[in-house]
PDB file of C-alpha atoms and ligand atoms in Angstrom:
ATOM      1  CA  MET S   1      -0.023   0.190  -0.197  1.00  0.00           C
ATOM      2  CA  ILE S   2       0.995   3.562  -0.584  1.00  0.00           C
ATOM      3  CA  ASP S   3       0.301   6.406   1.936  1.00  0.00           C
ATOM      4  CA  THR S   4      -0.125   9.159  -0.745  1.00  0.00           C
ATOM      5  CA  HIS S   5      -0.473  11.768   2.092  1.00  0.00           C
ATOM      6  CA  CYS S   6       1.451  11.550   5.216  1.00  0.00           C
ATOM      7  CA  HIS S   7       3.087  14.424   7.187  1.00  0.00           C
ATOM      8  CA  PHE S   8       6.137  12.478   8.312  1.00  0.00           C
ATOM      9  CA  ASP S   9       8.329  15.499   9.056  1.00  0.00           C
ATOM     10  CA  PHE S  10       6.152  16.422  12.149  1.00  0.00           C
ATOM     11  CA  PRO S  11       5.997  15.090  15.591  1.00  0.00           C
ATOM     12  CA  PRO S  12       5.636  12.205  16.734  1.00  0.00           C
ATOM     13  CA  PHE S  13       7.516  10.814  13.701  1.00  0.00           C
ATOM     14  CA  ASP S  14      10.433  12.816  14.473  1.00  0.00           C
ATOM     15  CA  GLN S  15      10.814  10.553  17.377  1.00  0.00           C
ATOM     16  CA  SER S  16      12.428   7.191  15.976  1.00  0.00           C
ATOM     17  CA  PRO S  17      11.156   7.461  12.692  1.00  0.00           C
ATOM     18  CA  GLU S  18      12.514   4.173  11.702  1.00  0.00           C
ATOM     19  CA  ASP S  19      10.379   2.471  14.325  1.00  0.00           C
ATOM     20  CA  TRP S  20       7.236   4.173  12.879  1.00  0.00           C
ATOM     21  CA  LEU S  21       8.342   2.953   9.203  1.00  0.00           C
ATOM     22  CA  SER S  22       9.017  -0.523  10.227  1.00  0.00           C
ATOM     23  CA  ARG S  23       5.615  -0.738  11.921  1.00  0.00           C
ATOM     24  CA  SER S  24       3.960   0.706   8.850  1.00  0.00           C
ATOM     25  CA  HIS S  25       5.827  -1.790   6.735  1.00  0.00           C
ATOM     26  CA  ASP S  26       4.610  -4.499   8.927  1.00  0.00           C
ATOM     27  CA  ALA S  27       1.104  -3.450   8.325  1.00  0.00           C
ATOM     28  CA  GLY S  28       1.583  -3.421   4.709  1.00  0.00           C
ATOM     29  CA  VAL S  29       2.324   0.209   3.807  1.00  0.00           C
ATOM     30  CA  HIS S  30       5.429   0.255   2.075  1.00  0.00           C
ATOM     31  CA  HIS S  31       5.674   3.814   0.710  1.00  0.00           C
ATOM     32  CA  LEU S  32       4.820   7.249   2.018  1.00  0.00           C
ATOM     33  CA  ILE S  33       4.533  10.465   0.040  1.00  0.00           C
ATOM     34  CA  VAL S  34       5.333  13.215   2.363  1.00  0.00           C
ATOM     35  CA  PRO S  35       4.212  16.801   1.281  1.00  0.00           C
ATOM     36  CA  ALA S  36       6.059  19.708   2.857  1.00  0.00           C
ATOM     37  CA  VAL S  37       3.972  22.538   4.004  1.00  0.00           C
ATOM     38  CA  SER S  38       6.403  25.600   3.936  1.00  0.00           C
ATOM     39  CA  ARG S  39      10.009  26.498   2.756  1.00  0.00           C
ATOM     40  CA  GLN S  40      11.419  25.477   6.265  1.00  0.00           C
ATOM     41  CA  ASN S  41      10.342  21.825   5.604  1.00  0.00           C
ATOM     42  CA  TRP S  42      11.550  21.239   2.205  1.00  0.00           C
ATOM     43  CA  GLN S  43      14.917  20.248   3.451  1.00  0.00           C
ATOM     44  CA  ARG S  44      13.484  18.137   5.966  1.00  0.00           C
ATOM     45  CA  VAL S  45      11.351  16.022   3.768  1.00  0.00           C
ATOM     46  CA  ASP S  46      14.083  15.923   1.235  1.00  0.00           C
ATOM     47  CA  ASP S  47      16.560  14.431   4.148  1.00  0.00           C
ATOM     48  CA  LEU S  48      13.746  12.104   5.008  1.00  0.00           C
ATOM     49  CA  SER S  49      13.524  10.698   1.576  1.00  0.00           C
ATOM     50  CA  GLN S  50      17.262  10.472   1.221  1.00  0.00           C
ATOM     51  CA  CYS S  51      17.640   8.353   4.551  1.00  0.00           C
ATOM     52  CA  PHE S  52      14.517   6.085   3.912  1.00  0.00           C
ATOM     53  CA  SER S  53      14.038   4.594   0.487  1.00  0.00           C
ATOM     54  CA  SER S  54      10.542   4.191   1.084  1.00  0.00           C
ATOM     55  CA  ILE S  55       9.874   7.794   1.369  1.00  0.00           C
ATOM     56  CA  TYR S  56       9.212  10.233  -1.538  1.00  0.00           C
ATOM     57  CA  PHE S  57       8.161  13.884  -1.023  1.00  0.00           C
ATOM     58  CA  ALA S  58       6.606  16.901  -2.429  1.00  0.00           C
ATOM     59  CA  ALA S  59       7.560  20.429  -1.899  1.00  0.00           C
ATOM     60  CA  GLY S  60       5.137  23.316  -1.821  1.00  0.00           C
ATOM     61  CA  LEU S  61       3.463  26.213   0.215  1.00  0.00           C
ATOM     62  CA  HIS S  62       0.378  25.189   2.153  1.00  0.00           C
ATOM     63  CA  PRO S  63      -2.320  27.734   2.331  1.00  0.00           C
ATOM     64  CA  VAL S  64      -2.755  27.001   5.850  1.00  0.00           C
ATOM     65  CA  TRP S  65       0.905  28.088   6.745  1.00  0.00           C
ATOM     66  CA  LEU S  66       0.102  31.327   4.827  1.00  0.00           C
ATOM     67  CA  SER S  67       1.799  34.010   7.114  1.00  0.00           C
ATOM     68  CA  GLU S  68       5.053  31.956   6.839  1.00  0.00           C
ATOM     69  CA  HIS S  69       5.444  32.203   3.114  1.00  0.00           C
ATOM     70  CA  GLN S  70       7.461  35.093   1.278  1.00  0.00           C
ATOM     71  CA  ASP S  71       7.056  35.966  -2.132  1.00  0.00           C
ATOM     72  CA  GLU S  72      10.760  35.074  -2.917  1.00  0.00           C
ATOM     73  CA  ASP S  73       9.675  31.393  -1.907  1.00  0.00           C
ATOM     74  CA  ILE S  74       8.262  30.931  -5.340  1.00  0.00           C
ATOM     75  CA  ALA S  75      11.706  31.722  -7.026  1.00  0.00           C
ATOM     76  CA  LYS S  76      13.273  29.354  -4.284  1.00  0.00           C
ATOM     77  CA  LEU S  77      11.235  26.541  -4.986  1.00  0.00           C
ATOM     78  CA  ASP S  78      11.709  27.097  -8.816  1.00  0.00           C
ATOM     79  CA  ALA S  79      15.557  27.086  -8.445  1.00  0.00           C
ATOM     80  CA  TRP S  80      15.344  23.804  -6.053  1.00  0.00           C
ATOM     81  CA  LEU S  81      13.165  22.179  -8.696  1.00  0.00           C
ATOM     82  CA  ALA S  82      15.538  23.029 -11.560  1.00  0.00           C
ATOM     83  CA  THR S  83      18.204  20.685  -9.585  1.00  0.00           C
ATOM     84  CA  SER S  84      15.669  17.565 -10.116  1.00  0.00           C
ATOM     85  CA  PRO S  85      15.849  16.901  -6.328  1.00  0.00           C
ATOM     86  CA  LYS S  86      15.675  12.888  -6.206  1.00  0.00           C
ATOM     87  CA  GLY S  87      12.744  11.453  -4.557  1.00  0.00           C
ATOM     88  CA  CYS S  88      10.303  14.798  -5.401  1.00  0.00           C
ATOM     89  CA  VAL S  89       7.370  13.523  -6.900  1.00  0.00           C
ATOM     90  CA  ALA S  90       4.763  16.350  -6.691  1.00  0.00           C
ATOM     91  CA  ILE S  91       4.321  20.156  -5.902  1.00  0.00           C
ATOM     92  CA  GLY S  92       2.372  20.560  -2.766  1.00  0.00           C
ATOM     93  CA  GLU S  93       0.862  20.843  -0.563  1.00  0.00           C
ATOM     94  CA  CYS S  94      -0.719  23.707  -2.048  1.00  0.00           C
ATOM     95  CA  GLY S  95      -4.315  24.944  -2.629  1.00  0.00           C
ATOM     96  CA  LEU S  96      -6.916  27.236  -1.125  1.00  0.00           C
ATOM     97  CA  ASP S  97      -8.136  27.281   2.590  1.00  0.00           C
ATOM     98  CA  PHE S  98     -10.937  29.989   3.042  1.00  0.00           C
ATOM     99  CA  ALA S  99     -11.792  28.597   6.239  1.00  0.00           C
ATOM    100  CA  ILE S 100      -8.565  29.833   8.054  1.00  0.00           C
ATOM    101  CA  GLU S 101      -8.582  33.023  10.199  1.00  0.00           C
ATOM    102  CA  ASN S 102      -7.628  36.063   7.859  1.00  0.00           C
ATOM    103  CA  PRO S 103      -7.699  34.075   4.597  1.00  0.00           C
ATOM    104  CA  GLN S 104      -5.945  36.622   2.361  1.00  0.00           C
ATOM    105  CA  GLN S 105      -7.877  35.029  -0.646  1.00  0.00           C
ATOM    106  CA  GLU S 106      -5.942  36.971  -3.394  1.00  0.00           C
ATOM    107  CA  ARG S 107      -2.804  36.125  -1.780  1.00  0.00           C
ATOM    108  CA  GLN S 108      -3.665  32.346  -1.461  1.00  0.00           C
ATOM    109  CA  LEU S 109      -4.642  32.559  -5.184  1.00  0.00           C
ATOM    110  CA  TYR S 110      -1.507  34.168  -6.191  1.00  0.00           C
ATOM    111  CA  LEU S 111       0.603  31.596  -4.395  1.00  0.00           C
ATOM    112  CA  LEU S 112      -1.388  28.566  -5.782  1.00  0.00           C
ATOM    113  CA  ARG S 113      -1.348  30.104  -9.408  1.00  0.00           C
ATOM    114  CA  GLU S 114       2.453  30.259  -9.076  1.00  0.00           C
ATOM    115  CA  GLN S 115       2.787  26.806  -7.900  1.00  0.00           C
ATOM    116  CA  LEU S 116       0.362  25.380 -10.669  1.00  0.00           C
ATOM    117  CA  ALA S 117       2.828  27.271 -13.094  1.00  0.00           C
ATOM    118  CA  LEU S 118       5.807  25.599 -11.832  1.00  0.00           C
ATOM    119  CA  ALA S 119       3.717  22.173 -12.137  1.00  0.00           C
ATOM    120  CA  VAL S 120       3.459  22.784 -15.651  1.00  0.00           C
ATOM    121  CA  LYS S 121       7.096  23.740 -16.139  1.00  0.00           C
ATOM    122  CA  TYR S 122       8.479  20.830 -14.304  1.00  0.00           C
ATOM    123  CA  LYS S 123       5.756  18.412 -15.498  1.00  0.00           C
ATOM    124  CA  LEU S 124       5.044  17.275 -12.010  1.00  0.00           C
ATOM    125  CA  PRO S 125       1.589  16.354 -10.464  1.00  0.00           C
ATOM    126  CA  VAL S 126       0.102  18.808  -7.554  1.00  0.00           C
ATOM    127  CA  ILE S 127      -1.057  17.531  -4.105  1.00  0.00           C
ATOM    128  CA  LEU S 128      -4.023  19.931  -3.544  1.00  0.00           C
ATOM    129  CA  HIS S 129      -5.556  21.065  -0.019  1.00  0.00           C
ATOM    130  CA  CYS S 130      -9.116  22.867  -0.122  1.00  0.00           C
ATOM    131  CA  ARG S 131     -11.307  23.929   2.167  1.00  0.00           C
ATOM    132  CA  LYS S 132     -14.393  26.166   1.584  1.00  0.00           C
ATOM    133  CA  ALA S 133     -13.118  27.051  -1.854  1.00  0.00           C
ATOM    134  CA  HIS S 134     -14.188  24.351  -4.312  1.00  0.00           C
ATOM    135  CA  ASN S 135     -15.537  26.616  -6.836  1.00  0.00           C
ATOM    136  CA  GLU S 136     -12.692  29.158  -6.808  1.00  0.00           C
ATOM    137  CA  LEU S 137     -10.022  26.265  -6.853  1.00  0.00           C
ATOM    138  CA  LEU S 138     -11.932  24.410  -9.922  1.00  0.00           C
ATOM    139  CA  GLN S 139     -11.908  27.773 -11.673  1.00  0.00           C
ATOM    140  CA  VAL S 140      -8.327  28.167 -11.224  1.00  0.00           C
ATOM    141  CA  LEU S 141      -7.478  24.912 -12.480  1.00  0.00           C
ATOM    142  CA  ASN S 142      -9.465  25.823 -15.564  1.00  0.00           C
ATOM    143  CA  ASP S 143      -6.545  28.099 -16.561  1.00  0.00           C
ATOM    144  CA  PHE S 144      -4.001  25.423 -16.087  1.00  0.00           C
ATOM    145  CA  PRO S 145      -5.330  22.412 -18.287  1.00  0.00           C
ATOM    146  CA  ALA S 146      -2.227  20.696 -18.245  1.00  0.00           C
ATOM    147  CA  VAL S 147      -2.264  20.287 -14.392  1.00  0.00           C
ATOM    148  CA  TYR S 148      -2.949  16.907 -12.802  1.00  0.00           C
ATOM    149  CA  GLY S 149      -2.542  15.287  -9.498  1.00  0.00           C
ATOM    150  CA  VAL S 150      -4.567  14.496  -6.324  1.00  0.00           C
ATOM    151  CA  LEU S 151      -7.447  16.496  -4.326  1.00  0.00           C
ATOM    152  CA  HIS S 152      -6.280  15.536  -0.918  1.00  0.00           C
ATOM    153  CA  ALA S 153      -8.657  14.713   1.878  1.00  0.00           C
ATOM    154  CA  PHE S 154     -11.728  14.021  -0.672  1.00  0.00           C
ATOM    155  CA  SER S 155     -14.882  14.759   1.291  1.00  0.00           C
ATOM    156  CA  GLY S 156     -18.072  15.952  -0.369  1.00  0.00           C
ATOM    157  CA  SER S 157     -20.600  14.937  -3.119  1.00  0.00           C
ATOM    158  CA  GLU S 158     -20.386  12.859  -6.031  1.00  0.00           C
ATOM    159  CA  GLN S 159     -20.684  15.773  -8.218  1.00  0.00           C
ATOM    160  CA  MET S 160     -17.939  17.414  -6.697  1.00  0.00           C
ATOM    161  CA  GLY S 161     -15.682  14.407  -6.964  1.00  0.00           C
ATOM    162  CA  GLU S 162     -16.778  14.010 -10.597  1.00  0.00           C
ATOM    163  CA  ASN S 163     -15.815  17.694 -11.387  1.00  0.00           C
ATOM    164  CA  TYR S 164     -12.094  17.006 -10.062  1.00  0.00           C
ATOM    165  CA  ILE S 165     -12.030  13.673 -12.010  1.00  0.00           C
ATOM    166  CA  LYS S 166     -13.099  15.314 -15.178  1.00  0.00           C
ATOM    167  CA  ARG S 167     -10.220  17.757 -14.764  1.00  0.00           C
ATOM    168  CA  GLY S 168      -7.694  14.971 -14.614  1.00  0.00           C
ATOM    169  CA  PHE S 169      -7.376  14.548 -10.765  1.00  0.00           C
ATOM    170  CA  MET S 170      -7.369  11.493  -8.373  1.00  0.00           C
ATOM    171  CA  LEU S 171      -9.316  11.599  -5.211  1.00  0.00           C
ATOM    172  CA  GLY S 172      -7.400  11.170  -1.893  1.00  0.00           C
ATOM    173  CA  ILE S 173      -9.347   8.815  -0.062  1.00  0.00           C
ATOM    174  CA  GLY S 174      -8.608   8.872   3.839  1.00  0.00           C
ATOM    175  CA  GLY S 175      -9.958   8.379   7.208  1.00  0.00           C
ATOM    176  CA  THR S 176     -13.206  10.404   6.524  1.00  0.00           C
ATOM    177  CA  ILE S 177     -15.015   7.189   4.889  1.00  0.00           C
ATOM    178  CA  THR S 178     -14.325   5.211   8.213  1.00  0.00           C
ATOM    179  CA  TYR S 179     -16.825   7.458  10.340  1.00  0.00           C
ATOM    180  CA  PRO S 180     -20.592   6.194   9.572  1.00  0.00           C
ATOM    181  CA  ARG S 181     -22.074   9.719   9.910  1.00  0.00           C
ATOM    182  CA  ALA S 182     -19.850  10.571   6.888  1.00  0.00           C
ATOM    183  CA  ASN S 183     -22.785   9.716   4.702  1.00  0.00           C
ATOM    184  CA  LYS S 184     -22.354  12.177   2.066  1.00  0.00           C
ATOM    185  CA  THR S 185     -18.630  11.293   1.406  1.00  0.00           C
ATOM    186  CA  ARG S 186     -19.290   7.615   1.751  1.00  0.00           C
ATOM    187  CA  ASN S 187     -22.269   7.512  -0.589  1.00  0.00           C
ATOM    188  CA  ALA S 188     -20.019   9.672  -3.071  1.00  0.00           C
ATOM    189  CA  VAL S 189     -17.179   7.207  -2.724  1.00  0.00           C
ATOM    190  CA  SER S 190     -19.364   4.364  -3.199  1.00  0.00           C
ATOM    191  CA  ALA S 191     -20.463   5.877  -6.782  1.00  0.00           C
ATOM    192  CA  LEU S 192     -17.266   7.250  -7.950  1.00  0.00           C
ATOM    193  CA  PRO S 193     -14.630   5.158  -9.959  1.00  0.00           C
ATOM    194  CA  LEU S 194     -11.896   3.534  -8.058  1.00  0.00           C
ATOM    195  CA  THR S 195      -9.762   4.121 -10.990  1.00  0.00           C
ATOM    196  CA  ALA S 196      -9.613   7.937  -9.697  1.00  0.00           C
ATOM    197  CA  MET S 197      -8.723   6.986  -5.975  1.00  0.00           C
ATOM    198  CA  VAL S 198      -5.480   6.862  -3.795  1.00  0.00           C
ATOM    199  CA  LEU S 199      -5.258   5.956  -0.248  1.00  0.00           C
ATOM    200  CA  GLU S 200      -3.812   8.603   2.304  1.00  0.00           C
ATOM    201  CA  THR S 201      -4.107   8.730   6.064  1.00  0.00           C
ATOM    202  CA  ASP S 202      -2.896  12.558   6.399  1.00  0.00           C
ATOM    203  CA  ALA S 203      -1.021  11.320   9.742  1.00  0.00           C
ATOM    204  CA  PRO S 204      -0.672  12.882  11.992  1.00  0.00           C
ATOM    205  CA  ASP S 205      -4.027  14.547  11.524  1.00  0.00           C
ATOM    206  CA  MET S 206      -7.330  13.039  10.752  1.00  0.00           C
ATOM    207  CA  PRO S 207      -7.670  10.008  13.101  1.00  0.00           C
ATOM    208  CA  VAL S 208      -9.504   7.115  11.548  1.00  0.00           C
ATOM    209  CA  SER S 209     -12.904   6.173  13.348  1.00  0.00           C
ATOM    210  CA  GLY S 210     -12.202   4.588  16.748  1.00  0.00           C
ATOM    211  CA  PHE S 211      -8.747   6.465  17.289  1.00  0.00           C
ATOM    212  CA  GLN S 212      -9.949  10.062  17.896  1.00  0.00           C
ATOM    213  CA  GLY S 213      -7.661  11.621  20.577  1.00  0.00           C
ATOM    214  CA  GLN S 214      -4.519  10.018  19.379  1.00  0.00           C
ATOM    215  CA  PRO S 215      -2.041  11.033  16.772  1.00  0.00           C
ATOM    216  CA  ASN S 216      -2.885   9.210  13.220  1.00  0.00           C
ATOM    217  CA  SER S 217       0.204   7.108  11.623  1.00  0.00           C
ATOM    218  CA  PRO S 218       0.627   5.464   8.467  1.00  0.00           C
ATOM    219  CA  GLU S 219       0.011   2.124  10.129  1.00  0.00           C
ATOM    220  CA  LYS S 220      -3.513   2.709   9.952  1.00  0.00           C
ATOM    221  CA  LEU S 221      -3.828   2.980   6.096  1.00  0.00           C
ATOM    222  CA  PRO S 222      -5.160  -0.628   6.006  1.00  0.00           C
ATOM    223  CA  LEU S 223      -8.366   0.531   8.060  1.00  0.00           C
ATOM    224  CA  ILE S 224      -9.028   3.006   5.407  1.00  0.00           C
ATOM    225  CA  ALA S 225      -8.067   0.193   2.604  1.00  0.00           C
ATOM    226  CA  LYS S 226     -10.957  -2.025   4.422  1.00  0.00           C
ATOM    227  CA  ALA S 227     -13.480   0.678   4.690  1.00  0.00           C
ATOM    228  CA  LEU S 228     -13.079   1.602   0.942  1.00  0.00           C
ATOM    229  CA  SER S 229     -13.447  -2.207   0.147  1.00  0.00           C
ATOM    230  CA  GLU S 230     -16.719  -2.330   1.926  1.00  0.00           C
ATOM    231  CA  LEU S 231     -18.072   0.737   0.196  1.00  0.00           C
ATOM    232  CA  LYS S 232     -17.024  -0.510  -3.186  1.00  0.00           C
ATOM    233  CA  GLY S 233     -18.085  -4.043  -2.708  1.00  0.00           C
ATOM    234  CA  VAL S 234     -14.561  -5.449  -3.593  1.00  0.00           C
ATOM    235  CA  THR S 235     -11.945  -7.288  -1.748  1.00  0.00           C
ATOM    236  CA  VAL S 236      -9.182  -5.368   0.193  1.00  0.00           C
ATOM    237  CA  GLU S 237      -6.614  -6.945  -2.331  1.00  0.00           C
ATOM    238  CA  GLU S 238      -8.485  -5.276  -5.067  1.00  0.00           C
ATOM    239  CA  ILE S 239      -8.461  -1.865  -3.320  1.00  0.00           C
ATOM    240  CA  ILE S 240      -4.726  -2.268  -2.402  1.00  0.00           C
ATOM    241  CA  HIS S 241      -3.837  -3.048  -5.985  1.00  0.00           C
ATOM    242  CA  SER S 242      -5.806  -0.551  -7.798  1.00  0.00           C
ATOM    243  CA  THR S 243      -5.034   2.052  -5.411  1.00  0.00           C
ATOM    244  CA  SER S 244      -1.389   1.336  -5.535  1.00  0.00           C
ATOM    245  CA  GLN S 245      -1.200   1.539  -9.270  1.00  0.00           C
ATOM    246  CA  ASN S 246      -2.995   4.576  -9.441  1.00  0.00           C
ATOM    247  CA  ALA S 247      -0.707   6.290  -7.072  1.00  0.00           C
ATOM    248  CA  ALA S 248       2.318   4.654  -9.127  1.00  0.00           C
ATOM    249  CA  ASN S 249       0.901   6.230 -12.210  1.00  0.00           C
ATOM    250  CA  CYS S 250      -0.045   9.545 -10.767  1.00  0.00           C
ATOM    251  CA  PHE S 251       3.480  10.078  -9.313  1.00  0.00           C
ATOM    252  CA  ALA S 252       5.311   8.477 -11.684  1.00  0.00           C
ATOM    253  CA  LEU S 253       6.799   6.109  -9.019  1.00  0.00           C
ATOM    254  CA  GLN S 254       7.294   3.101 -11.568  1.00  0.00           C
ATOM    255  CA  ARG S 255      10.436   4.989 -12.273  1.00  0.00           C
ATOM    256  CA  GLN S 256      11.447   4.507  -8.747  1.00  0.00           C
ATOM    257  CA  ILE S 257      10.062   1.365  -7.653  1.00  0.00           C
ATOM    258  CA  SER S 258       9.449  -2.248  -8.843  1.00  0.00           C
ATOM    259  CA  SER S 259       6.757  -3.199  -6.458  1.00  0.00           C
ATOM    260  CA  PHE S 260       3.722  -0.863  -5.756  1.00  0.00           C
ATOM    261  CA  ALA S 261       1.950  -2.992  -3.616  1.00  0.00           C
TER     262      ALA S 261
HETATM  263 ZN1  LIG Q   1      -1.678  17.503   4.485  1.00  0.00          ZN
END
């Protein structure tokens, strides 16, 4: 299994990362993609990827960390990507979050557009975060028809999922679907095609049902695969096979690994 969205550069994973990884490996999670949230994290996720062959990373400017970003970070990201850093498989985490305090929508839109332009320039997928801004995000994406990637933490209606799939995006399926009360998202996920889904934990955030109050970790990914298999009416093996292939295709991991499962 591939955890396509795990903030492994955050606590508690900074303590004994090798133990967390070996437990994840034992649980069947063999690869992680770690998206960085701000310039301060780029080197950390790069270092993790160099230390551990099971870790890939993405570099970007997350809208929730808006106050940390400087205009020059875009030029720095551009210059860094120009060096083709090994293990860098995407741009992200980027996107729009209009639910934060003082969202400065114009500034968020500016930083997003600049990162989408870099995705085009370097032919990399993007990992998108979005809260309370789906109409705006889809509108921006219309200006970047070549951009593809993953809409992280999909939650919403079937129509919304379809809008992203039509635009060439995979849906990141996480712990939300393990909550029986998340009816809208569960119904949407049952109806939408498995060919457009990848698995993610968003650890240490987004605990799966039954584990609220503890930090989430990549070893919980099999619980999400199981919930997805129940919603789709297919075996867990089928879920693991399909979502791993989808992730490998989207992030071009086949260049880097021989076994995706
Ligand atoms: Zn994230």
